[in-house]
Amino acid sequence: MNNSERNKTIQQDPKVRITNFNEVSLGFDEKLMLAEADRCLGCKAAPCRKGCPVGIDIPAFIAYLKENDMDGAVAQISKDTLLPAICGRVCPQEKQCENFCVRKTKLGGSVAIGALERYVGDYALKTGTVPEKKPANGKKVAVIGSGPSGLTCAADCAMRGMQVTIFEAFHKAGGVLVYGIPEFRLPKDDVVAKEIDKLKALGVEIKLNTVVGKTITIDELREQFDAIFIGTGAGLPQFMNIPGENLNGVSSANEFLTRVNLMKAYKEDAITPVYCGRKVAVIGAGNVAMDAARTAKRINGDEVYIIYRRGREEMPARGEEIMHAEEEGIEFKLLTNPVEILGKDGRVCGIKCIKMELGEPDASGRRRPVPIAGSEYVIDVDQVIVSLGTSPNPLIRKSCKDIEFSQKGTIVVNEETMMTNVNGIYAGGDAVTGAATVILAMGAGRKAAKAIAEQLGVE
């Protein structure tokens, strides 16, 4: 048995990477890949698969890597996902597949499944490998939104021989993959665009600048397509509703990251520039908050703070993202809650906070933060970015009265088939769950594609 320790990926030095938007993690080289693949025990029960929302046969593709058979690894992993270069980079493997690895606690740590998946995905992109699809069967599927759930549903339907058209509101396809996740975590041209090119090679048509509910209605799509999948995400930001949120210099993380990632607003010649102060406070502690803080640091943030009302153990961001933020000089203000954003001449000049302590667990299972009376203090900042989660855009709800929605504005579906209360209309991803992970959205897209195929009589 190989009892070696888990191999670490190659990464940019923190002092260097805060000066650029190049990818932080450079993954494995061939030597590291082979060494890490050799650590996999090839468990017949494959407990790691329990944590994968798209059901990748992990031991099977790693078995090919052990022999350095890259074409075999690509062919194997393509049975379960067409987006391995994306999944390998942004999925929270430590909470999913790697969490179930039998090596986790006693044998040097879990196998670095995500890094190995990325290695396979990058090889597939370099070689332009596109799996074979089944013959056309005449069935037509409309996919609304080109985020992870939409892309996955489109890919699986296209592989089954269906004619798929994606309708995307933005001028670029990719959804949250292009507007929400920074370049230094997920390269847009080298990874996302090339993964989408694989879908185009399968015959998937992508119609950009098309807002379903305005440009075309769902009722019109129902007349043209045999099935519809709604994967519009959750792009409506939430705020704290505290005094000062309307000051200049306050924005949502969603707006800030969209301008930077999708419109390259950090460049001097940007058509839609973004304001970024020298002293930046980011409210929240999820992955999006880490992305916003690390982005601000790269633009011109001398001092960047993460303000979070709970402690470190309760932070919802991935451990890797928290570690990277700390390495890059982001300062964490934990057990701290903003109560007012201060302004001067209409602009942010500070943020008033109160210290917190943890009480009894709340409905989420985390200990409830309780204010400490008289502990207010002010942090000197000139920009505030709010990252407290998002909810689905109400446009679909307003444009299609037949579909059932929850009180939170999410689409209600059958969890087994992902079909809404309207026959032939399916939904998945953040539009159903609220803001969640890329891989969970992909899992929903895969489940919906299977149900669509069954309903339409496609094998």
Tab-separated table of C-alpha atoms in Angstrom:
chain	number	residue	atom	x	y	z
A	1	MET	CA	0.000	0.000	0.000
A	2	ASN	CA	1.238	3.507	-0.855
A	3	ASN	CA	1.346	5.333	2.495
A	4	SER	CA	2.708	8.595	1.134
A	5	GLU	CA	1.351	12.005	2.073
A	6	ARG	CA	-1.008	13.891	-0.216
A	7	ASN	CA	0.817	15.842	-2.919
A	8	LYS	CA	0.365	19.597	-3.080
A	9	THR	CA	-0.432	21.467	-6.277
A	10	ILE	CA	1.963	24.004	-7.750
A	11	GLN	CA	0.906	27.581	-6.898
A	12	GLN	CA	1.909	31.155	-7.560
A	13	ASP	CA	3.767	32.858	-4.728
A	14	PRO	CA	1.334	35.077	-2.740
A	15	LYS	CA	3.538	38.183	-3.110
A	16	VAL	CA	3.536	37.744	-6.872
A	17	ARG	CA	-0.061	36.704	-7.455
A	18	ILE	CA	-1.614	39.745	-5.739
A	19	THR	CA	-0.080	41.808	-8.566
A	20	ASN	CA	-1.857	39.882	-11.335
A	21	PHE	CA	-5.045	38.070	-12.296
A	22	ASN	CA	-3.308	34.905	-13.482
A	23	GLU	CA	-4.438	31.581	-12.066
A	24	VAL	CA	-3.253	31.008	-8.495
A	25	SER	CA	-3.200	27.207	-8.525
A	26	LEU	CA	-1.238	25.732	-11.409
A	27	GLY	CA	-2.305	22.164	-10.689
A	28	PHE	CA	-0.075	19.099	-11.025
A	29	ASP	CA	2.716	18.480	-13.468
A	30	GLU	CA	3.032	14.950	-14.860
A	31	LYS	CA	5.301	13.722	-12.066
A	32	LEU	CA	2.987	14.953	-9.314
A	33	MET	CA	-0.072	13.624	-11.147
A	34	LEU	CA	1.396	10.120	-11.363
A	35	ALA	CA	2.479	10.210	-7.726
A	36	GLU	CA	-0.979	11.315	-6.555
A	37	ALA	CA	-2.847	8.877	-8.794
A	38	ASP	CA	-0.742	6.071	-7.322
A	39	ARG	CA	-2.119	6.955	-3.870
A	40	CYS	CA	-5.647	5.913	-4.930
A	41	LEU	CA	-6.503	2.509	-3.473
A	42	GLY	CA	-8.985	1.712	-6.235
A	43	CYS	CA	-11.691	0.806	-3.728
A	44	LYS	CA	-14.319	-1.472	-5.312
A	45	ALA	CA	-17.052	0.135	-3.201
A	46	ALA	CA	-15.798	3.590	-4.335
A	47	PRO	CA	-17.103	5.550	-1.319
A	48	CYS	CA	-15.773	8.744	-2.933
A	49	ARG	CA	-18.582	8.559	-5.512
A	50	LYS	CA	-21.136	9.103	-2.732
A	51	GLY	CA	-20.052	12.707	-2.482
A	52	CYS	CA	-20.077	13.502	-6.203
A	53	PRO	CA	-23.356	15.124	-7.336
A	54	VAL	CA	-22.736	14.021	-10.945
A	55	GLY	CA	-21.605	10.518	-10.008
A	56	ILE	CA	-18.143	10.453	-11.576
A	57	ASP	CA	-16.554	6.989	-11.436
A	58	ILE	CA	-13.470	8.274	-9.656
A	59	PRO	CA	-11.444	5.060	-9.205
A	60	ALA	CA	-12.032	4.211	-12.873
A	61	PHE	CA	-10.563	7.415	-14.328
A	62	ILE	CA	-7.712	7.422	-11.810
A	63	ALA	CA	-6.861	3.845	-12.862
A	64	TYR	CA	-6.099	5.191	-16.343
A	65	LEU	CA	-3.977	7.971	-14.836
A	66	LYS	CA	-1.864	5.398	-12.990
A	67	GLU	CA	-0.903	4.022	-16.412
A	68	ASN	CA	-0.501	7.558	-17.798
A	69	ASP	CA	-3.219	6.660	-20.317
A	70	MET	CA	-4.638	10.148	-20.772
A	71	ASP	CA	-6.976	9.306	-23.647
A	72	GLY	CA	-8.465	6.508	-21.566
A	73	ALA	CA	-8.905	8.840	-18.597
A	74	VAL	CA	-10.662	11.405	-20.780
A	75	ALA	CA	-12.964	8.802	-22.295
A	76	GLN	CA	-13.831	7.474	-18.832
A	77	ILE	CA	-14.525	10.819	-17.158
A	78	SER	CA	-16.517	12.036	-20.188
A	79	LYS	CA	-19.130	9.379	-19.410
A	80	ASP	CA	-20.106	11.431	-16.374
A	81	THR	CA	-19.112	15.046	-17.074
A	82	LEU	CA	-18.095	17.187	-20.031
A	83	LEU	CA	-16.755	19.962	-17.769
A	84	PRO	CA	-13.903	18.366	-15.774
A	85	ALA	CA	-11.521	21.319	-16.184
A	86	ILE	CA	-14.105	23.521	-14.457
A	87	CYS	CA	-15.160	21.007	-11.783
A	88	GLY	CA	-11.570	20.227	-10.881
A	89	ARG	CA	-10.958	23.900	-10.125
A	90	VAL	CA	-14.032	25.181	-8.314
A	91	CYS	CA	-15.872	22.241	-6.732
A	92	PRO	CA	-15.614	21.917	-2.931
A	93	GLN	CA	-14.069	18.462	-3.147
A	94	GLU	CA	-13.082	18.511	0.522
A	95	LYS	CA	-16.792	18.453	1.431
A	96	GLN	CA	-17.781	16.015	-1.308
A	97	CYS	CA	-15.779	13.239	-2.972
A	98	GLU	CA	-12.586	13.706	-0.938
A	99	ASN	CA	-14.587	13.743	2.276
A	100	PHE	CA	-15.446	10.067	1.712
A	101	CYS	CA	-11.965	8.936	0.671
A	102	VAL	CA	-10.775	6.120	2.950
A	103	ARG	CA	-7.324	7.733	3.147
A	104	LYS	CA	-8.723	10.888	4.703
A	105	THR	CA	-7.890	10.362	8.359
A	106	LYS	CA	-5.103	7.787	8.643
A	107	LEU	CA	-3.283	7.341	5.358
A	108	GLY	CA	-1.724	10.697	4.561
A	109	GLY	CA	-4.941	12.526	3.693
A	110	SER	CA	-7.579	12.113	0.988
A	111	VAL	CA	-6.486	11.587	-2.593
A	112	ALA	CA	-6.452	14.974	-4.386
A	113	ILE	CA	-9.365	13.981	-6.611
A	114	GLY	CA	-10.117	17.531	-7.721
A	115	ALA	CA	-6.550	18.182	-8.880
A	116	LEU	CA	-6.513	14.877	-10.787
A	117	GLU	CA	-9.845	15.692	-12.426
A	118	ARG	CA	-8.460	19.078	-13.438
A	119	TYR	CA	-5.403	17.401	-14.963
A	120	VAL	CA	-7.652	15.207	-17.117
A	121	GLY	CA	-9.851	18.161	-18.043
A	122	ASP	CA	-6.915	20.314	-19.088
A	123	TYR	CA	-5.540	17.503	-21.229
A	124	ALA	CA	-8.917	17.167	-22.953
A	125	LEU	CA	-8.948	20.916	-23.672
A	126	LYS	CA	-5.419	20.831	-25.103
A	127	THR	CA	-6.216	17.929	-27.403
A	128	GLY	CA	-9.681	19.188	-28.344
A	129	THR	CA	-11.224	15.847	-27.448
A	130	VAL	CA	-15.004	15.734	-27.937
A	131	PRO	CA	-16.913	12.518	-27.124
A	132	GLU	CA	-19.157	10.900	-29.703
A	133	LYS	CA	-22.865	11.561	-29.449
A	134	LYS	CA	-25.830	9.465	-30.461
A	135	PRO	CA	-27.566	10.075	-33.825
A	136	ALA	CA	-30.055	12.942	-34.038
A	137	ASN	CA	-33.556	11.930	-32.958
A	138	GLY	CA	-35.478	15.093	-33.844
A	139	LYS	CA	-36.270	16.078	-30.254
A	140	LYS	CA	-35.724	19.755	-29.434
A	141	VAL	CA	-34.779	21.139	-26.011
A	142	ALA	CA	-34.527	24.773	-24.918
A	143	VAL	CA	-32.162	25.624	-22.072
A	144	ILE	CA	-32.574	29.017	-20.384
A	145	GLY	CA	-29.278	30.177	-18.928
A	146	SER	CA	-25.734	29.007	-19.691
A	147	GLY	CA	-24.455	28.572	-16.152
A	148	PRO	CA	-23.298	25.204	-14.773
A	149	SER	CA	-26.767	23.635	-14.560
A	150	GLY	CA	-27.743	24.798	-18.040
A	151	LEU	CA	-24.463	23.724	-19.645
A	152	THR	CA	-24.661	20.295	-18.027
A	153	CYS	CA	-28.276	19.734	-19.048
A	154	ALA	CA	-27.464	20.897	-22.583
A	155	ALA	CA	-24.428	18.624	-22.838
A	156	ASP	CA	-26.258	15.536	-21.602
A	157	CYS	CA	-29.232	16.161	-23.888
A	158	ALA	CA	-26.963	16.775	-26.895
A	159	MET	CA	-25.023	13.567	-26.168
A	160	ARG	CA	-28.343	11.736	-26.409
A	161	GLY	CA	-28.937	13.110	-29.900
A	162	MET	CA	-31.333	15.910	-29.026
A	163	GLN	CA	-31.183	19.313	-30.697
A	164	VAL	CA	-30.379	21.824	-27.961
A	165	THR	CA	-30.612	25.623	-27.990
A	166	ILE	CA	-29.300	27.675	-25.061
A	167	PHE	CA	-30.740	31.151	-24.437
A	168	GLU	CA	-28.322	33.425	-22.554
A	169	ALA	CA	-29.107	36.961	-21.369
A	170	PHE	CA	-25.494	38.162	-21.314
A	171	HIS	CA	-23.158	38.719	-24.243
A	172	LYS	CA	-20.995	35.781	-23.141
A	173	ALA	CA	-21.976	32.241	-22.241
A	174	GLY	CA	-21.023	30.672	-18.938
A	175	GLY	CA	-23.279	32.276	-16.343
A	176	VAL	CA	-21.673	32.467	-12.901
A	177	LEU	CA	-18.596	30.743	-14.328
A	178	VAL	CA	-17.768	33.931	-16.249
A	179	TYR	CA	-19.333	36.720	-14.182
A	180	GLY	CA	-19.015	35.389	-10.651
A	181	ILE	CA	-15.725	33.505	-10.323
A	182	PRO	CA	-12.509	35.524	-10.754
A	183	GLU	CA	-9.956	34.858	-13.467
A	184	PHE	CA	-7.356	33.855	-10.882
A	185	ARG	CA	-9.556	30.937	-9.820
A	186	LEU	CA	-11.107	30.018	-13.160
A	187	PRO	CA	-9.563	31.311	-16.430
A	188	LYS	CA	-12.268	32.413	-18.856
A	189	ASP	CA	-10.604	32.035	-22.262
A	190	ASP	CA	-8.339	29.069	-21.519
A	191	VAL	CA	-10.899	27.015	-19.603
A	192	VAL	CA	-14.543	28.182	-19.613
A	193	ALA	CA	-14.681	29.233	-23.272
A	194	LYS	CA	-12.972	26.015	-24.381
A	195	GLU	CA	-15.318	23.855	-22.317
A	196	ILE	CA	-18.250	25.650	-23.950
A	197	ASP	CA	-16.649	25.074	-27.366
A	198	LYS	CA	-16.997	21.337	-26.688
A	199	LEU	CA	-20.750	21.819	-26.396
A	200	LYS	CA	-20.816	23.726	-29.660
A	201	ALA	CA	-18.916	20.853	-31.272
A	202	LEU	CA	-21.767	18.600	-30.121
A	203	GLY	CA	-24.167	20.826	-32.056
A	204	VAL	CA	-25.501	22.928	-29.189
A	205	GLU	CA	-26.646	26.364	-30.407
A	206	ILE	CA	-26.150	29.321	-28.051
A	207	LYS	CA	-28.236	32.464	-28.529
A	208	LEU	CA	-26.667	35.360	-26.612
A	209	ASN	CA	-28.244	38.672	-25.564
A	210	THR	CA	-31.587	36.906	-25.259
A	211	VAL	CA	-33.594	37.644	-22.123
A	212	VAL	CA	-36.306	35.032	-21.736
A	213	GLY	CA	-39.301	36.855	-20.362
A	214	LYS	CA	-38.514	39.938	-22.459
A	215	THR	CA	-36.891	39.014	-25.782
A	216	ILE	CA	-38.909	35.813	-25.988
A	217	THR	CA	-41.471	34.321	-23.630
A	218	ILE	CA	-41.590	30.842	-22.141
A	219	ASP	CA	-44.955	30.321	-23.808
A	220	GLU	CA	-43.311	30.974	-27.173
A	221	LEU	CA	-40.558	28.498	-26.334
A	222	ARG	CA	-43.161	25.885	-25.437
A	223	GLU	CA	-44.524	26.120	-28.961
A	224	GLN	CA	-41.085	25.545	-30.498
A	225	PHE	CA	-39.476	22.947	-28.200
A	226	ASP	CA	-40.363	19.540	-26.764
A	227	ALA	CA	-38.908	20.368	-23.357
A	228	ILE	CA	-37.532	23.405	-21.511
A	229	PHE	CA	-34.905	23.572	-18.788
A	230	ILE	CA	-34.642	26.723	-16.645
A	231	GLY	CA	-31.186	27.349	-15.216
A	232	THR	CA	-31.246	31.097	-14.666
A	233	GLY	CA	-29.265	31.056	-11.415
A	234	ALA	CA	-29.631	33.435	-8.503
A	235	GLY	CA	-28.259	36.838	-9.356
A	236	LEU	CA	-30.362	39.165	-7.203
A	237	PRO	CA	-28.126	40.404	-4.337
A	238	GLN	CA	-29.199	40.748	-0.722
A	239	PHE	CA	-28.272	43.652	1.559
A	240	MET	CA	-28.283	44.249	5.325
A	241	ASN	CA	-30.703	47.199	5.275
A	242	ILE	CA	-28.527	49.248	7.599
A	243	PRO	CA	-28.015	53.028	7.449
A	244	GLY	CA	-25.580	54.173	4.774
A	245	GLU	CA	-26.065	51.398	2.226
A	246	ASN	CA	-27.036	53.981	-0.413
A	247	LEU	CA	-23.743	55.859	-0.170
A	248	ASN	CA	-21.380	56.018	-3.120
A	249	GLY	CA	-18.767	53.331	-2.667
A	250	VAL	CA	-21.219	50.623	-1.563
A	251	SER	CA	-21.997	47.768	-3.950
A	252	SER	CA	-22.971	44.135	-3.937
A	253	ALA	CA	-20.264	41.543	-4.512
A	254	ASN	CA	-22.374	40.378	-7.443
A	255	GLU	CA	-22.122	43.749	-9.215
A	256	PHE	CA	-18.458	44.221	-8.332
A	257	LEU	CA	-17.409	40.793	-9.588
A	258	THR	CA	-19.570	40.981	-12.712
A	259	ARG	CA	-17.943	44.243	-13.746
A	260	VAL	CA	-14.469	42.882	-13.076
A	261	ASN	CA	-14.855	39.346	-14.424
A	262	LEU	CA	-17.253	39.782	-17.337
A	263	MET	CA	-16.382	43.310	-18.430
A	264	LYS	CA	-12.697	43.447	-17.380
A	265	ALA	CA	-13.430	46.661	-15.453
A	266	TYR	CA	-10.050	46.590	-13.709
A	267	LYS	CA	-8.292	47.555	-16.950
A	268	GLU	CA	-7.463	51.228	-17.476
A	269	ASP	CA	-9.290	51.363	-20.836
A	270	ALA	CA	-12.402	49.544	-19.582
A	271	ILE	CA	-15.687	50.735	-21.096
A	272	THR	CA	-17.497	50.018	-17.810
A	273	PRO	CA	-14.930	50.782	-15.086
A	274	VAL	CA	-15.464	49.808	-11.464
A	275	TYR	CA	-14.653	51.835	-8.364
A	276	CYS	CA	-12.207	50.176	-5.990
A	277	GLY	CA	-10.984	51.946	-2.880
A	278	ARG	CA	-7.714	51.702	-1.001
A	279	LYS	CA	-9.380	50.474	2.190
A	280	VAL	CA	-12.083	47.935	1.418
A	281	ALA	CA	-14.524	46.133	3.705
A	282	VAL	CA	-16.227	42.997	2.446
A	283	ILE	CA	-19.234	41.901	4.500
A	284	GLY	CA	-19.662	38.121	4.509
A	285	ALA	CA	-17.443	35.040	4.610
A	286	GLY	CA	-18.549	32.758	1.784
A	287	ASN	CA	-16.623	31.936	-1.374
A	288	VAL	CA	-18.049	35.017	-3.101
A	289	ALA	CA	-16.821	37.224	-0.253
A	290	MET	CA	-13.328	35.714	-0.590
A	291	ASP	CA	-13.459	36.303	-4.349
A	292	ALA	CA	-14.481	39.939	-3.872
A	293	ALA	CA	-11.818	40.600	-1.231
A	294	ARG	CA	-9.035	38.979	-3.234
A	295	THR	CA	-10.139	40.840	-6.368
A	296	ALA	CA	-10.127	44.187	-4.545
A	297	LYS	CA	-6.650	43.402	-3.236
A	298	ARG	CA	-5.405	42.858	-6.774
A	299	ILE	CA	-6.880	46.067	-8.175
A	300	ASN	CA	-5.580	48.616	-5.687
A	301	GLY	CA	-6.659	47.623	-2.184
A	302	ASP	CA	-3.948	48.497	0.323
A	303	GLU	CA	-6.091	47.240	3.198
A	304	VAL	CA	-8.874	44.719	2.643
A	305	TYR	CA	-11.051	43.362	5.448
A	306	ILE	CA	-13.448	40.429	5.689
A	307	ILE	CA	-16.138	41.320	8.245
A	308	TYR	CA	-18.086	38.335	9.570
A	309	ARG	CA	-20.431	38.108	12.523
A	310	ARG	CA	-19.477	34.537	13.448
A	311	GLY	CA	-16.135	32.809	14.116
A	312	ARG	CA	-13.666	31.089	11.824
A	313	GLU	CA	-15.173	27.618	12.272
A	314	GLU	CA	-18.539	28.884	11.041
A	315	MET	CA	-17.172	30.527	7.871
A	316	PRO	CA	-18.948	28.946	4.868
A	317	ALA	CA	-16.108	29.519	2.370
A	318	ARG	CA	-13.861	26.673	1.270
A	319	GLY	CA	-10.824	26.165	3.471
A	320	GLU	CA	-8.568	26.629	0.458
A	321	GLU	CA	-10.122	30.001	-0.372
A	322	ILE	CA	-9.779	31.199	3.232
A	323	MET	CA	-6.141	30.112	3.265
A	324	HIS	CA	-5.419	31.862	-0.039
A	325	ALA	CA	-7.064	35.064	1.214
A	326	GLU	CA	-4.942	35.029	4.362
A	327	GLU	CA	-1.787	34.380	2.348
A	328	GLU	CA	-2.622	37.411	0.223
A	329	GLY	CA	-2.907	39.734	3.194
A	330	ILE	CA	-6.679	39.917	3.655
A	331	GLU	CA	-7.436	40.806	7.294
A	332	PHE	CA	-10.288	38.959	9.000
A	333	LYS	CA	-12.551	40.836	11.402
A	334	LEU	CA	-14.432	37.922	12.939
A	335	LEU	CA	-17.227	38.046	15.525
A	336	THR	CA	-17.918	41.498	14.135
A	337	ASN	CA	-21.176	42.797	12.705
A	338	PRO	CA	-21.707	46.067	10.757
A	339	VAL	CA	-24.432	48.333	12.126
A	340	GLU	CA	-23.916	51.441	9.976
A	341	ILE	CA	-21.937	52.579	6.950
A	342	LEU	CA	-20.545	56.049	7.545
A	343	GLY	CA	-20.260	58.705	4.856
A	344	LYS	CA	-18.828	62.120	4.077
A	345	ASP	CA	-19.966	64.230	1.128
A	346	GLY	CA	-22.024	61.301	-0.120
A	347	ARG	CA	-19.150	58.782	-0.109
A	348	VAL	CA	-18.142	55.977	2.235
A	349	CYS	CA	-15.617	57.004	4.883
A	350	GLY	CA	-15.989	54.214	7.430
A	351	ILE	CA	-18.038	51.330	8.761
A	352	LYS	CA	-19.378	51.164	12.300
A	353	CYS	CA	-19.350	47.650	13.774
A	354	ILE	CA	-20.256	45.914	16.996
A	355	LYS	CA	-18.406	42.960	18.483
A	356	MET	CA	-20.276	39.669	18.819
A	357	GLU	CA	-20.119	36.518	20.902
A	358	LEU	CA	-21.515	33.101	20.039
A	359	GLY	CA	-24.602	31.883	21.857
A	360	GLU	CA	-26.749	28.787	21.413
A	361	PRO	CA	-27.072	27.097	17.973
A	362	ASP	CA	-29.755	28.491	15.653
A	363	ALA	CA	-31.848	26.726	12.984
A	364	SER	CA	-28.768	26.325	10.756
A	365	GLY	CA	-26.962	24.395	13.483
A	366	ARG	CA	-24.372	27.124	13.905
A	367	ARG	CA	-24.027	29.057	17.157
A	368	ARG	CA	-26.052	32.246	17.028
A	369	PRO	CA	-24.023	35.496	17.140
A	370	VAL	CA	-25.095	37.833	19.936
A	371	PRO	CA	-24.081	41.533	20.131
A	372	ILE	CA	-21.864	42.647	23.022
A	373	ALA	CA	-23.380	45.827	24.442
A	374	GLY	CA	-21.161	48.902	24.267
A	375	SER	CA	-18.534	47.303	22.007
A	376	GLU	CA	-19.123	49.460	18.915
A	377	TYR	CA	-16.099	50.693	17.000
A	378	VAL	CA	-15.318	52.193	13.582
A	379	ILE	CA	-13.114	50.792	10.803
A	380	ASP	CA	-11.716	53.406	8.413
A	381	VAL	CA	-12.689	52.314	4.871
A	382	ASP	CA	-13.572	53.994	1.582
A	383	GLN	CA	-15.451	51.101	-0.025
A	384	VAL	CA	-17.921	48.489	1.206
A	385	ILE	CA	-18.775	45.337	-0.739
A	386	VAL	CA	-21.791	43.385	0.526
A	387	SER	CA	-21.641	39.605	0.057
A	388	LEU	CA	-24.600	38.165	1.955
A	389	GLY	CA	-25.991	35.827	-0.661
A	390	THR	CA	-28.315	36.132	-3.629
A	391	SER	CA	-31.782	35.068	-4.676
A	392	PRO	CA	-33.292	34.272	-8.091
A	393	ASN	CA	-34.162	37.125	-10.417
A	394	PRO	CA	-37.976	37.528	-10.443
A	395	LEU	CA	-38.160	37.911	-14.247
A	396	ILE	CA	-39.122	34.285	-14.945
A	397	ARG	CA	-41.702	34.422	-12.165
A	398	LYS	CA	-43.278	37.538	-13.620
A	399	SER	CA	-43.257	36.250	-17.187
A	400	CYS	CA	-44.668	32.771	-16.577
A	401	LYS	CA	-47.570	32.718	-14.146
A	402	ASP	CA	-48.122	28.954	-14.510
A	403	ILE	CA	-44.866	27.888	-12.827
A	404	GLU	CA	-44.984	27.402	-9.047
A	405	PHE	CA	-42.483	29.342	-6.941
A	406	SER	CA	-41.599	29.163	-3.260
A	407	GLN	CA	-41.934	32.099	-0.867
A	408	LYS	CA	-38.189	32.686	-1.329
A	409	GLY	CA	-38.660	33.110	-5.063
A	410	THR	CA	-37.120	29.765	-6.030
A	411	ILE	CA	-38.742	27.434	-8.541
A	412	VAL	CA	-40.540	24.437	-7.025
A	413	VAL	CA	-39.599	21.137	-8.678
A	414	ASN	CA	-39.977	17.403	-8.248
A	415	GLU	CA	-36.620	16.512	-6.684
A	416	GLU	CA	-36.467	13.192	-8.511
A	417	THR	CA	-37.030	14.556	-12.013
A	418	MET	CA	-36.429	18.318	-11.617
A	419	MET	CA	-39.727	18.946	-13.444
A	420	THR	CA	-41.840	21.901	-12.360
A	421	ASN	CA	-45.592	21.741	-11.912
A	422	VAL	CA	-45.861	22.473	-15.652
A	423	ASN	CA	-45.446	19.373	-17.786
A	424	GLY	CA	-42.315	19.552	-19.952
A	425	ILE	CA	-40.701	22.427	-18.051
A	426	TYR	CA	-37.747	21.534	-15.835
A	427	ALA	CA	-35.478	23.636	-13.637
A	428	GLY	CA	-32.292	23.285	-11.636
A	429	GLY	CA	-29.313	24.991	-10.056
A	430	ASP	CA	-29.513	28.169	-8.006
A	431	ALA	CA	-32.910	29.040	-9.516
A	432	VAL	CA	-34.235	26.090	-7.497
A	433	THR	CA	-31.929	25.871	-4.477
A	434	GLY	CA	-30.909	29.495	-4.054
A	435	ALA	CA	-27.194	30.291	-4.125
A	436	ALA	CA	-25.229	27.020	-3.894
A	437	THR	CA	-22.208	25.354	-5.500
A	438	VAL	CA	-21.291	24.819	-9.145
A	439	ILE	CA	-21.239	21.034	-8.802
A	440	LEU	CA	-24.683	20.879	-7.164
A	441	ALA	CA	-26.049	22.917	-10.063
A	442	MET	CA	-24.387	20.519	-12.494
A	443	GLY	CA	-25.907	17.559	-10.669
A	444	ALA	CA	-29.367	19.098	-11.098
A	445	GLY	CA	-28.746	19.672	-14.800
A	446	ARG	CA	-27.698	16.047	-15.225
A	447	LYS	CA	-30.755	14.764	-13.347
A	448	ALA	CA	-33.062	16.947	-15.465
A	449	ALA	CA	-31.480	15.770	-18.729
A	450	LYS	CA	-32.089	12.151	-17.742
A	451	ALA	CA	-35.733	12.910	-16.919
A	452	ILE	CA	-36.197	14.845	-20.172
A	453	ALA	CA	-34.830	11.900	-22.138
A	454	GLU	CA	-37.175	9.492	-20.370
A	455	GLN	CA	-40.203	11.705	-20.949
A	456	LEU	CA	-39.373	12.136	-24.635
A	457	GLY	CA	-38.607	8.450	-25.143
A	458	VAL	CA	-34.930	9.012	-25.877
A	459	GLU	CA	-32.304	6.439	-24.861
